[in-house]
Each structure stands twice: as C-alpha cells, then as structure tokens.
Amino acid sequence: LVMTGTLYRNLGVAYFMISQHDSAMLLLNKAMKMAVKSKNKLLEAQVNLAIGNIHNLKGEYTSALSFYLKALPEFEKAGKKDRVRVVLGNIGTLYSNLQNFDEAEKFYLRSKKKSEELNDQRGLAQAYDGLNRVAISRKQYDKALEFGKNAAEISHNDGNTQEEAIAIQGIAWVYYE
C-alpha cells in the first residue's frame, strides 16, 4: 500500500508540475487513501503538502493553510527538517497573503531558525524576504530595509538571481512606501 500510495503521490506531483491540477488531485486523493489505510503518517504529510501546494497555486489560501498545518507536525515527528523548513515558509507566506502579519512573522522566524540550522541559504533568504514584507505592512521601514538587504545579499552570494531580484523588489518597495 505504501509503495502504491507513494507512486500515486509522485504521479500527482508530476501532474501538478505540468499544470494538470484536476488529474493531480485525483491521484493525490488516491495516495491519501492508501496513506491513511496503511497508517503511514509521513506519506500523509507528503500528500497534504502536495494538495496544499495546489490550493496555494489556485489562490485558495485558507484551504492550502489547512493542508500545510496538517503536514507540519508529521514532518517534525519524522525529523524531516528540510520539509519542515519549506512548510514553515509556505505557511508564513499564506498568513502574509491573508494579511495576518503576526502569524506570518512567527512562521517566518521559525523558517529563518530552521534555515540557519540547515545552512539553507535559499530558505534563509526567503525568510528574510517574508520578514521584509511583514515589516513593510507595519510601516517599520528600517527593519524592512535591513531584512531586504539581508535577503538580497544572501541570494547574491548564493548565486540565486531569481531570489535576489525578489529581494531587491522588496527593498524598492520600502523606498516606494
């Protein structure tokens, strides 16, 4: 059951990657049934993350949040620190999109801490970028500028030009405000 469920999950993610979301959801729902039947909490978490990603992409932030919040404790129990970091960042972004900046900040700070533990430069830059946007929303422009500069510098040093451009946009937003 676990192997078949994993296969359905992987196929669901593949369909998600080529933007065939209806097919992805069908496969992920099959994967979830097998994960539940086999009592495999890690597979359940992986499927919840994938389903959350689909809802997130569709702008269904509340639904995405509920799936991410189901996945997070299972990844933590399984010691999957890299997955924990990703989910923390995703949750921070969702709370930010929902304009719940206090919760967004909590999750971005947790993501920052986890990124530092893992020496995950991309994750660290993303956490600083999220904190930049939270500070802007609070009109804390000095803090926002510091976060934005940290994100840009880390991304630049890591050779991640896409994330660097996003961070620079955050810095520009501070000056615009």
Coordinates of N, CA and C in Angstrom, one line a residue:
L1 N 0.8 -1.2 0.0 CA 0.0 0.0 0.0 C 0.9 1.3 0.0
V2 N 1.9 1.3 0.8 CA 2.8 2.5 0.9 C 3.4 2.7 -0.4
M3 N 3.9 1.7 -1.0 CA 4.6 1.9 -2.3 C 3.6 2.4 -3.4
T4 N 2.5 1.8 -3.4 CA 1.5 2.3 -4.4 C 1.0 3.7 -4.1
G5 N 0.8 4.0 -2.8 CA 0.5 5.4 -2.4 C 1.6 6.4 -2.8
T6 N 2.8 6.0 -2.6 CA 3.9 6.8 -3.0 C 4.0 7.1 -4.5
L7 N 3.7 6.0 -5.2 CA 3.6 6.1 -6.7 C 2.5 7.1 -7.1
Y8 N 1.3 7.0 -6.5 CA 0.2 7.9 -6.8 C 0.6 9.4 -6.4
R9 N 1.3 9.5 -5.2 CA 1.7 10.8 -4.8 C 2.7 11.4 -5.8
N10 N 3.7 10.6 -6.2 CA 4.7 11.1 -7.2 C 4.0 11.5 -8.5
L11 N 3.1 10.7 -9.0 CA 2.4 11.0 -10.2 C 1.5 12.2 -10.1
G12 N 0.9 12.4 -8.9 CA 0.1 13.6 -8.6 C 1.0 14.9 -8.7
V13 N 2.2 14.8 -8.1 CA 3.1 15.9 -8.1 C 3.6 16.2 -9.6
A14 N 3.8 15.1 -10.3 CA 4.2 15.3 -11.7 C 3.1 16.0 -12.5
Y15 N 1.9 15.6 -12.3 CA 0.7 16.3 -13.0 C 0.6 17.7 -12.5
F16 N 0.9 18.0 -11.2 CA 0.9 19.4 -10.7 C 1.9 20.2 -11.4
M17 N 3.1 19.6 -11.7 CA 4.2 20.3 -12.3 C 3.9 20.7 -13.8
I18 N 3.0 19.9 -14.4 CA 2.7 20.3 -15.8 C 1.3 21.0 -15.8
S19 N 0.9 21.5 -14.7 CA -0.4 22.3 -14.5 C -1.6 21.5 -14.9
Q20 N -1.7 20.2 -14.7 CA -2.9 19.5 -14.8 C -3.4 19.1 -13.4
H21 N -4.0 20.2 -12.8 CA -4.4 20.1 -11.4 C -5.5 19.1 -11.1
D22 N -6.5 19.0 -12.0 CA -7.6 18.0 -11.8 C -7.0 16.6 -11.7
S23 N -6.2 16.3 -12.6 CA -5.5 14.9 -12.6 C -4.7 14.8 -11.4
A24 N -3.9 15.8 -11.0 CA -3.1 15.8 -9.8 C -3.9 15.5 -8.6
M25 N -5.0 16.2 -8.5 CA -5.9 16.0 -7.3 C -6.5 14.6 -7.2
L26 N -6.9 14.0 -8.4 CA -7.4 12.6 -8.4 C -6.3 11.7 -7.8
L27 N -5.1 11.8 -8.3 CA -4.0 10.9 -7.9 C -3.6 11.1 -6.5
L28 N -3.6 12.4 -6.0 CA -3.2 12.7 -4.7 C -4.3 12.2 -3.7
N29 N -5.6 12.2 -4.1 CA -6.6 11.7 -3.2 C -6.5 10.2 -3.1
K30 N -6.1 9.5 -4.2 CA -5.8 8.0 -4.1 C -4.7 7.8 -3.2
A31 N -3.6 8.6 -3.3 CA -2.5 8.4 -2.5 C -2.8 8.6 -1.0
M32 N -3.7 9.6 -0.7 CA -4.1 9.8 0.7 C -4.9 8.6 1.2
K33 N -5.8 8.1 0.4 CA -6.5 6.9 0.9 C -5.5 5.7 1.3
M34 N -4.5 5.6 0.5 CA -3.6 4.5 0.8 C -2.7 4.8 2.0
A35 N -2.3 6.1 2.1 CA -1.5 6.5 3.3 C -2.3 6.3 4.6
V36 N -3.6 6.7 4.5 CA -4.5 6.5 5.7 C -4.7 5.0 6.0
K37 N -4.9 4.3 5.0 CA -5.2 2.8 5.2 C -4.0 2.1 5.7
S38 N -2.8 2.5 5.3 CA -1.5 1.9 5.8 C -1.0 2.5 7.0
K39 N -1.7 3.6 7.5 CA -1.3 4.4 8.7 C 0.1 4.9 8.6
N40 N 0.5 5.4 7.4 CA 1.8 5.9 7.1 C 1.7 7.5 7.2
K41 N 2.0 8.0 8.4 CA 1.9 9.4 8.7 C 2.8 10.3 7.8
L42 N 4.0 9.8 7.5 CA 4.9 10.6 6.6 C 4.3 10.7 5.2
L43 N 3.8 9.6 4.7 CA 3.2 9.7 3.3 C 1.9 10.7 3.4
E44 N 1.2 10.6 4.5 CA 0.0 11.5 4.6 C 0.6 13.0 4.6
A45 N 1.6 13.2 5.3 CA 2.2 14.6 5.3 C 2.7 15.0 3.9
Q46 N 3.3 14.1 3.2 CA 3.8 14.4 1.8 C 2.6 14.7 0.9
V47 N 1.5 14.0 1.1 CA 0.3 14.2 0.2 C -0.3 15.5 0.7
N48 N -0.4 15.8 2.0 CA -1.0 17.0 2.4 C -0.2 18.2 1.9
L49 N 1.1 18.1 1.9 CA 1.9 19.2 1.3 C 1.6 19.4 -0.1
A50 N 1.5 18.3 -0.9 CA 1.2 18.5 -2.3 C -0.1 19.1 -2.6
I51 N -1.1 18.6 -1.8 CA -2.5 19.1 -2.0 C -2.5 20.6 -1.6
G52 N -1.8 20.9 -0.5 CA -1.7 22.3 -0.1 C -1.1 23.2 -1.2
N53 N -0.1 22.7 -1.9 CA 0.6 23.4 -3.0 C -0.4 23.7 -4.1
I54 N -1.3 22.8 -4.4 CA -2.3 23.0 -5.5 C -3.2 24.1 -5.0
H55 N -3.8 24.0 -3.8 CA -4.7 25.1 -3.3 C -4.0 26.4 -3.3
N56 N -2.7 26.4 -2.9 CA -1.9 27.7 -2.8 C -1.8 28.3 -4.2
L57 N -1.5 27.5 -5.2 CA -1.3 28.0 -6.6 C -2.6 28.6 -7.1
K58 N -3.7 28.0 -6.7 CA -5.0 28.4 -7.1 C -5.5 29.7 -6.4
G59 N -4.7 30.1 -5.4 CA -5.1 31.3 -4.6 C -6.1 30.9 -3.5
E60 N -6.3 29.6 -3.2 CA -7.2 29.2 -2.2 C -6.4 29.1 -0.9
Y61 N -6.0 30.2 -0.3 CA -5.1 30.3 0.8 C -5.5 29.6 2.1
T62 N -6.8 29.7 2.4 CA -7.3 29.1 3.6 C -7.2 27.6 3.5
S63 N -7.6 27.1 2.4 CA -7.5 25.6 2.2 C -6.1 25.1 2.2
A64 N -5.2 25.9 1.5 CA -3.8 25.5 1.5 C -3.3 25.5 2.9
L65 N -3.6 26.5 3.7 CA -3.1 26.6 5.1 C -3.5 25.3 5.9
S66 N -4.8 24.9 5.7 CA -5.2 23.7 6.5 C -4.4 22.5 6.1
F67 N -4.1 22.3 4.9 CA -3.3 21.1 4.5 C -1.8 21.3 5.0
Y68 N -1.3 22.5 4.9 CA 0.1 22.7 5.4 C 0.2 22.4 6.9
L69 N -0.8 22.9 7.6 CA -0.8 22.7 9.1 C -1.0 21.3 9.5
K70 N -1.6 20.5 8.6 CA -1.7 19.0 8.9 C -0.3 18.4 8.6
A71 N 0.4 18.8 7.6 CA 1.6 18.2 7.2 C 2.8 18.5 8.2
L72 N 2.8 19.8 8.7 CA 3.9 20.2 9.5 C 4.2 19.4 10.7
P73 N 3.3 19.0 11.6 CA 3.7 18.2 12.8 C 4.2 16.8 12.4
E74 N 3.7 16.3 11.3 CA 4.2 14.9 10.9 C 5.6 15.0 10.3
F75 N 5.9 16.1 9.6 CA 7.3 16.2 9.2 C 8.2 16.4 10.4
E76 N 7.7 17.2 11.4 CA 8.5 17.4 12.6 C 8.8 16.1 13.3
K77 N 7.7 15.3 13.5 CA 7.9 14.0 14.2 C 8.8 13.1 13.4
A78 N 8.8 13.1 12.1 CA 9.7 12.3 11.3 C 11.1 12.8 11.2
G79 N 11.4 14.0 11.7 CA 12.7 14.6 11.6 C 13.1 15.0 10.2
K80 N 12.1 15.4 9.4 CA 12.4 15.8 8.0 C 12.5 17.4 8.1
K81 N 13.7 17.8 8.5 CA 14.0 19.2 8.8 C 13.9 20.0 7.5
D82 N 14.3 19.5 6.4 CA 14.2 20.3 5.1 C 12.7 20.5 4.7
R83 N 11.9 19.5 4.9 CA 10.5 19.6 4.6 C 9.8 20.6 5.6
V84 N 10.2 20.5 6.9 CA 9.7 21.4 7.9 C 10.0 22.9 7.5
R85 N 11.2 23.1 7.1 CA 11.6 24.5 6.7 C 10.7 25.0 5.5
V86 N 10.5 24.1 4.5 CA 9.7 24.5 3.4 C 8.3 24.8 3.8
V87 N 7.7 24.0 4.7 CA 6.3 24.2 5.1 C 6.2 25.4 6.0
L88 N 7.2 25.7 6.8 CA 7.1 26.9 7.7 C 7.1 28.1 6.8
G89 N 8.0 28.1 5.8 CA 8.0 29.3 4.8 C 6.7 29.4 4.1
N90 N 6.1 28.3 3.6 CA 4.8 28.4 2.9 C 3.7 28.9 3.8
I91 N 3.7 28.5 5.1 CA 2.7 28.9 6.0 C 2.9 30.4 6.3
G92 N 4.1 30.9 6.4 CA 4.3 32.3 6.6 C 3.8 33.1 5.4
T93 N 4.1 32.6 4.2 CA 3.6 33.3 3.0 C 2.1 33.4 3.0
L94 N 1.4 32.2 3.3 CA 0.0 32.2 3.3 C -0.6 33.2 4.3
Y95 N -0.1 33.2 5.5 CA -0.6 34.1 6.5 C -0.4 35.6 6.0
S96 N 0.8 35.8 5.4 CA 1.0 37.2 4.9 C 0.0 37.5 3.8
N97 N -0.3 36.6 2.9 CA -1.3 36.8 1.9 C -2.7 37.0 2.5
L98 N -3.0 36.4 3.6 CA -4.2 36.6 4.3 C -4.2 37.8 5.2
Q99 N -3.1 38.5 5.2 CA -2.9 39.7 5.9 C -2.9 39.5 7.4
N100 N -2.5 38.3 7.9 CA -2.4 38.0 9.3 C -0.9 38.1 9.6
F101 N -0.4 39.3 9.7 CA 1.1 39.5 9.8 C 1.7 39.0 11.1
D102 N 0.9 39.0 12.2 CA 1.5 38.4 13.4 C 1.9 36.9 13.2
E103 N 0.9 36.2 12.7 CA 1.2 34.8 12.4 C 2.3 34.6 11.3
A104 N 2.2 35.4 10.3 CA 3.2 35.3 9.3 C 4.6 35.5 9.9
E105 N 4.8 36.5 10.7 CA 6.1 36.8 11.3 C 6.5 35.6 12.1
K106 N 5.6 34.9 12.9 CA 6.0 33.8 13.7 C 6.6 32.7 12.8
F107 N 5.9 32.4 11.7 CA 6.3 31.3 10.9 C 7.6 31.7 10.1
Y108 N 7.7 32.9 9.7 CA 9.0 33.3 9.0 C 10.1 33.2 10.0
L109 N 9.9 33.6 11.2 CA 11.0 33.5 12.2 C 11.4 32.0 12.4
R110 N 10.4 31.1 12.5 CA 10.7 29.7 12.7 C 11.4 29.2 11.4
S111 N 11.0 29.6 10.2 CA 11.7 29.2 9.0 C 13.1 29.7 9.0
K112 N 13.3 30.9 9.4 CA 14.7 31.5 9.5 C 15.6 30.6 10.4
K113 N 15.1 30.3 11.6 CA 15.8 29.5 12.5 C 16.2 28.1 11.9
K114 N 15.2 27.5 11.3 CA 15.4 26.2 10.7 C 16.4 26.3 9.6
S115 N 16.3 27.3 8.8 CA 17.2 27.5 7.6 C 18.6 27.7 8.2
E116 N 18.8 28.4 9.2 CA 20.1 28.6 9.8 C 20.7 27.2 10.3
E117 N 19.8 26.4 11.0 CA 20.2 25.1 11.4 C 20.7 24.2 10.3
L118 N 20.0 24.3 9.2 CA 20.3 23.5 8.0 C 21.3 24.1 7.1
N119 N 21.8 25.3 7.4 CA 22.7 26.1 6.5 C 22.0 26.2 5.1
D120 N 20.7 26.4 5.1 CA 19.9 26.5 3.8 C 19.9 28.0 3.4
Q121 N 20.7 28.4 2.5 CA 20.8 29.8 2.2 C 19.6 30.3 1.5
R122 N 19.0 29.5 0.6 CA 17.8 29.9 -0.1 C 16.6 30.1 0.8
G123 N 16.5 29.1 1.8 CA 15.4 29.3 2.8 C 15.6 30.5 3.7
L124 N 16.9 30.8 4.0 CA 17.2 31.9 4.8 C 16.8 33.2 4.1
A125 N 17.2 33.3 2.8 CA 16.8 34.5 2.0 C 15.3 34.6 1.9
Q126 N 14.6 33.5 1.7 CA 13.2 33.6 1.6 C 12.5 34.1 3.0
A127 N 13.1 33.6 4.1 CA 12.6 34.0 5.4 C 12.8 35.5 5.6
Y128 N 14.0 36.0 5.2 CA 14.2 37.5 5.3 C 13.3 38.2 4.4
D129 N 13.1 37.7 3.2 CA 12.2 38.4 2.3 C 10.8 38.5 2.9
G130 N 10.3 37.4 3.5 CA 9.0 37.4 4.1 C 8.9 38.4 5.3
L131 N 10.0 38.4 6.1 CA 10.1 39.4 7.2 C 10.1 40.8 6.7
N132 N 10.7 41.0 5.5 CA 10.8 42.4 4.9 C 9.3 42.8 4.6
R133 N 8.5 41.9 4.1 CA 7.1 42.3 3.7 C 6.3 42.5 4.9
V134 N 6.5 41.7 6.0 CA 5.8 41.9 7.2 C 6.1 43.3 7.8
A135 N 7.4 43.7 7.8 CA 7.8 45.0 8.4 C 7.2 46.1 7.5
I136 N 7.2 45.9 6.2 CA 6.6 47.0 5.4 C 5.1 47.2 5.7
S137 N 4.4 46.1 5.9 CA 3.0 46.2 6.2 C 2.8 46.9 7.6
R138 N 3.8 46.9 8.4 CA 3.7 47.5 9.7 C 4.3 48.9 9.7
K139 N 4.8 49.3 8.5 CA 5.5 50.6 8.3 C 6.7 50.7 9.2
Q140 N 7.4 49.6 9.4 CA 8.7 49.5 10.1 C 9.8 49.5 9.0
Y141 N 10.0 50.7 8.4 CA 10.8 50.7 7.2 C 12.3 50.4 7.4
D142 N 12.8 50.8 8.6 CA 14.2 50.5 8.9 C 14.4 49.0 9.0
K143 N 13.5 48.3 9.7 CA 13.6 46.9 9.8 C 13.4 46.2 8.4
A144 N 12.5 46.7 7.7 CA 12.2 46.1 6.4 C 13.4 46.2 5.5
L145 N 14.0 47.4 5.5 CA 15.2 47.6 4.7 C 16.3 46.6 5.1
E146 N 16.5 46.4 6.4 CA 17.6 45.5 6.9 C 17.2 44.1 6.4
F147 N 16.0 43.7 6.5 CA 15.6 42.3 6.1 C 15.8 42.2 4.6
G148 N 15.4 43.2 3.8 CA 15.5 43.1 2.4 C 17.0 43.0 2.0
K149 N 17.8 43.8 2.6 CA 19.2 43.8 2.3 C 19.9 42.4 2.6
N150 N 19.5 41.9 3.7 CA 20.0 40.5 4.1 C 19.6 39.5 3.0
A151 N 18.3 39.6 2.6 CA 17.8 38.6 1.6 C 18.6 38.8 0.3
A152 N 18.8 40.0 -0.1 CA 19.5 40.3 -1.4 C 20.9 39.8 -1.3
E153 N 21.6 40.1 -0.2 CA 23.0 39.7 -0.1 C 23.2 38.2 0.0
I154 N 22.3 37.5 0.7 CA 22.4 36.1 0.8 C 22.2 35.5 -0.6
S155 N 21.1 35.9 -1.3 CA 20.8 35.4 -2.6 C 21.9 35.7 -3.6
H156 N 22.5 36.9 -3.5 CA 23.6 37.2 -4.4 C 24.8 36.3 -4.2
N157 N 25.1 36.1 -2.9 CA 26.3 35.3 -2.6 C 26.0 33.8 -2.9
D158 N 24.8 33.4 -2.9 CA 24.4 32.0 -3.3 C 24.2 31.8 -4.8
G159 N 24.3 32.9 -5.5 CA 24.1 32.8 -7.0 C 22.7 32.6 -7.4
N160 N 21.7 32.9 -6.5 CA 20.3 32.7 -6.8 C 19.7 34.1 -7.3
T161 N 19.9 34.3 -8.6 CA 19.5 35.6 -9.2 C 18.0 35.8 -9.1
Q162 N 17.2 34.8 -9.2 CA 15.7 34.9 -9.1 C 15.3 35.5 -7.7
E163 N 15.9 34.8 -6.7 CA 15.6 35.2 -5.3 C 16.2 36.6 -5.0
E164 N 17.3 36.9 -5.6 CA 17.9 38.2 -5.4 C 17.0 39.3 -6.0
A165 N 16.5 39.0 -7.2 CA 15.6 40.0 -7.8 C 14.3 40.3 -6.9
I166 N 13.8 39.2 -6.3 CA 12.6 39.3 -5.5 C 13.0 40.2 -4.2
A167 N 14.2 39.9 -3.7 CA 14.7 40.7 -2.5 C 14.9 42.2 -2.9
I168 N 15.4 42.4 -4.1 CA 15.6 43.8 -4.5 C 14.3 44.5 -4.7
Q169 N 13.3 43.8 -5.2 CA 12.0 44.3 -5.3 C 11.4 44.7 -3.9
G170 N 11.7 43.9 -2.9 CA 11.3 44.2 -1.5 C 12.0 45.5 -1.0
I171 N 13.2 45.7 -1.4 CA 13.9 46.9 -1.0 C 13.3 48.1 -1.7
A172 N 13.0 47.9 -3.0 CA 12.4 49.0 -3.7 C 11.1 49.4 -3.1
W173 N 10.3 48.4 -2.7 CA 9.0 48.6 -2.1 C 9.2 49.5 -0.9
V174 N 10.2 49.3 -0.1 CA 10.5 50.1 1.1 C 10.6 51.6 0.7
Y175 N 11.5 51.8 -0.3 CA 11.7 53.2 -0.8 C 10.4 53.8 -1.4
Y176 N 9.6 53.0 -2.1 CA 8.4 53.4 -2.6 C 7.4 53.9 -1.5
E177 N 7.4 53.1 -0.5 CA 6.5 53.5 0.6 C 6.9 54.7 1.3

